mmCIF file of N, CA and C in Angstrom:
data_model
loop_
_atom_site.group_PDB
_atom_site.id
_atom_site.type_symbol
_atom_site.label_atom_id
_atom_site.label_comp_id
_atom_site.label_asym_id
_atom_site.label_seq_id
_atom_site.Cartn_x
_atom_site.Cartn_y
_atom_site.Cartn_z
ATOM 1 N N UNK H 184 0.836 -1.171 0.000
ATOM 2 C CA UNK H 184 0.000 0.000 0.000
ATOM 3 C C UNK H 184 0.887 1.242 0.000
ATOM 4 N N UNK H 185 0.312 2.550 -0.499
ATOM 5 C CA UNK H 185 1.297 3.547 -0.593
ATOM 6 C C UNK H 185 0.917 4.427 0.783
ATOM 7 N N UNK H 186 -0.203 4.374 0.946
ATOM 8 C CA UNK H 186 -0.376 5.164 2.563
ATOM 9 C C UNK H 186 -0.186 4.174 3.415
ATOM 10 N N UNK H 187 0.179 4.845 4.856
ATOM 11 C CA UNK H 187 0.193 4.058 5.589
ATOM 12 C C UNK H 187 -1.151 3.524 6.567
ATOM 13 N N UNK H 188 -0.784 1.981 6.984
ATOM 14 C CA UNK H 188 -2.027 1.263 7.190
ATOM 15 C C UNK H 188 -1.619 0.564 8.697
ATOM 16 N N UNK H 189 -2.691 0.817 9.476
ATOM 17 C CA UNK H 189 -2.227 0.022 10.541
ATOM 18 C C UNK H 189 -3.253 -1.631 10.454
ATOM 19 N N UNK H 190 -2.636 -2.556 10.865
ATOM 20 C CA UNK H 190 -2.577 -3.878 10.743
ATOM 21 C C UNK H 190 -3.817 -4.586 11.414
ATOM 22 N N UNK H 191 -4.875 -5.432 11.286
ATOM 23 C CA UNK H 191 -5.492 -5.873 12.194
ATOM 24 C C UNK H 191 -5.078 -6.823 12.814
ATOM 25 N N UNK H 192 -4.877 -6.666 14.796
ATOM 26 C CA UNK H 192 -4.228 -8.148 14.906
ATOM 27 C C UNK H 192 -5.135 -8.508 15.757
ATOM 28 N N UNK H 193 -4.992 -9.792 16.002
ATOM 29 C CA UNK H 193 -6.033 -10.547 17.261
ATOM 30 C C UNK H 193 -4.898 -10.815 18.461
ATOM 31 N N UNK H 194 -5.663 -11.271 19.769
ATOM 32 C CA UNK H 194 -4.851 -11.303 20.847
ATOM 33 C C UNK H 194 -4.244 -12.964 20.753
ATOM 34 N N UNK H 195 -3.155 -13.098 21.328
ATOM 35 C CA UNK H 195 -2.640 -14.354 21.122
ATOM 36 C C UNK H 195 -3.208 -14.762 22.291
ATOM 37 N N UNK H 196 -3.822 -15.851 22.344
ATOM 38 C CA UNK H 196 -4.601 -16.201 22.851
ATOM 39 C C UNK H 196 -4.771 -17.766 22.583
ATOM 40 N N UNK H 197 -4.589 -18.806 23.656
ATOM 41 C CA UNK H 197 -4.985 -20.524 23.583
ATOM 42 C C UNK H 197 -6.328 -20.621 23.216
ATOM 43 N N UNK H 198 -7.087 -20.882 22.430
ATOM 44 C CA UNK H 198 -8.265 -21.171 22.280
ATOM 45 C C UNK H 198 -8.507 -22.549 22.205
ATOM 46 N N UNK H 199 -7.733 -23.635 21.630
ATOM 47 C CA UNK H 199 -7.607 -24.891 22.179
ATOM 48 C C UNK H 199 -7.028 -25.553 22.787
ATOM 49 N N UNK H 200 -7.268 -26.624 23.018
ATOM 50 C CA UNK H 200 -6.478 -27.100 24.198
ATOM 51 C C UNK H 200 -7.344 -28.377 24.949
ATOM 52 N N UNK H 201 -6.263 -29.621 25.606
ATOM 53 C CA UNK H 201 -6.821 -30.587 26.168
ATOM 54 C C UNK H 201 -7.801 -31.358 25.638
ATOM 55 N N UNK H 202 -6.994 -31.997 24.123
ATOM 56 C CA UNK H 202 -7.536 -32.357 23.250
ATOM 57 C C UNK H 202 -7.070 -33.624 22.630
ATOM 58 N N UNK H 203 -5.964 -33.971 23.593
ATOM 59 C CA UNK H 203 -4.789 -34.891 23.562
ATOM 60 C C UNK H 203 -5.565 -36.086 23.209
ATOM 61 N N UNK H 204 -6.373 -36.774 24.349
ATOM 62 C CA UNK H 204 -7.576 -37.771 23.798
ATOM 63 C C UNK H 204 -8.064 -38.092 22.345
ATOM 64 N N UNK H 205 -8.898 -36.959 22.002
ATOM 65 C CA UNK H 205 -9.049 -36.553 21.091
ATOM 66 C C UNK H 205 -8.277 -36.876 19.675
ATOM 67 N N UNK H 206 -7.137 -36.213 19.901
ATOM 68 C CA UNK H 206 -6.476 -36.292 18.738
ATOM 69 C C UNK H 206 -5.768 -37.926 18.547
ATOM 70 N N UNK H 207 -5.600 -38.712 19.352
ATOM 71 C CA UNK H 207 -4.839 -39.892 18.740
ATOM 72 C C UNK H 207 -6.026 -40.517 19.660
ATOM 73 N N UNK H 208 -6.879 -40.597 19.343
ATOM 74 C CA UNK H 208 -7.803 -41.529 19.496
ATOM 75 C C UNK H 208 -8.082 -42.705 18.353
ATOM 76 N N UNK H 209 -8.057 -42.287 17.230
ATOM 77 C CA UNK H 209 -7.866 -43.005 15.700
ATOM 78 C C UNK H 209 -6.607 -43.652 15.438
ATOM 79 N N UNK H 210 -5.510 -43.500 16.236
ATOM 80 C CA UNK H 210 -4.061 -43.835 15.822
ATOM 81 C C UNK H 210 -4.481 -44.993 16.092
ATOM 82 N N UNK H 211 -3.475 -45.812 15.688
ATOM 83 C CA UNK H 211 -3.291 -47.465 15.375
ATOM 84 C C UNK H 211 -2.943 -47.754 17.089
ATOM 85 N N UNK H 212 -1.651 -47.310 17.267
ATOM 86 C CA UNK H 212 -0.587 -47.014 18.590
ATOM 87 C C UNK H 212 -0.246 -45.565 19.324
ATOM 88 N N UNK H 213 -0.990 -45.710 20.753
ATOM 89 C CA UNK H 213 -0.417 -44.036 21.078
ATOM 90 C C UNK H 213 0.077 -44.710 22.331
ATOM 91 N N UNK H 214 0.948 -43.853 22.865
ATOM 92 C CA UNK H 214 1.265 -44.097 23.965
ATOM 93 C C UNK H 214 1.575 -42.515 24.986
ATOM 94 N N UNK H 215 0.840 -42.189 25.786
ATOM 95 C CA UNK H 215 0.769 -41.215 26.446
ATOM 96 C C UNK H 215 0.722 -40.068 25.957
ATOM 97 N N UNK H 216 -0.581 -40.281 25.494
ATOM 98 C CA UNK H 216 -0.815 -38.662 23.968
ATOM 99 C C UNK H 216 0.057 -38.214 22.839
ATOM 100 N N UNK H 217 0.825 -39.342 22.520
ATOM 101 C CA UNK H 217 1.988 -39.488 21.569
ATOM 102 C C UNK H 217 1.643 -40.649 20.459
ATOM 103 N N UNK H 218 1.501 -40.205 19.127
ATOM 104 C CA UNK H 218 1.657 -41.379 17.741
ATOM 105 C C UNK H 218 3.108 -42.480 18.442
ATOM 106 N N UNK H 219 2.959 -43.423 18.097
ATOM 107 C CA UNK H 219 3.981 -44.170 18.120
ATOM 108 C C UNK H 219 4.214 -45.033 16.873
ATOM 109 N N UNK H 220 5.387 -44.542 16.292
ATOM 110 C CA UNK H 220 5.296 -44.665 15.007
ATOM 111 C C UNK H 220 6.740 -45.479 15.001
ATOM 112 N N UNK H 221 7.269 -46.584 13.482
ATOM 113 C CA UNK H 221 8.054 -47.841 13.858
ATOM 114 C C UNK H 221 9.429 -46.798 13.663
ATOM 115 N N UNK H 222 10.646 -47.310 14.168
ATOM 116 C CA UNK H 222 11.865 -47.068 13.719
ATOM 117 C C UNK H 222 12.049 -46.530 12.284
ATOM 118 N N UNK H 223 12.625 -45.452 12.106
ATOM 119 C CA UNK H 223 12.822 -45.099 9.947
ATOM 120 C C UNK H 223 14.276 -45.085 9.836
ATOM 121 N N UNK H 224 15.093 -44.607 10.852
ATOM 122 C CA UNK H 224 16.648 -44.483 10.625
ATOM 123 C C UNK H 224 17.125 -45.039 11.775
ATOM 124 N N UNK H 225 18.362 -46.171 11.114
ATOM 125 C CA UNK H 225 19.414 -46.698 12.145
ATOM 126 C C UNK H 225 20.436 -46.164 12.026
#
């Protein structure tokens, strides 16, 4: 822009959260809210 513009920002702010369940609920293998996924590099 050639004038100057001030920016819209939002507050940083957690809006989610404690979702750990949630998210690897579908995994094959979790182990303590963690994918557990096989060895790739020796």
């Amino acid at each position: 822009s050639v004038i100057p513009m001030a920016m819209k920002k939002r507050a940083d702010t957690v809006t989610d959260g404690a979702k750990a369940d949630d998210i690897v609920a579908n995994a094959p293998v979790s182990d303590d809210h963690f994918f557990v996924v096989p060895k790739v590099v020796e």
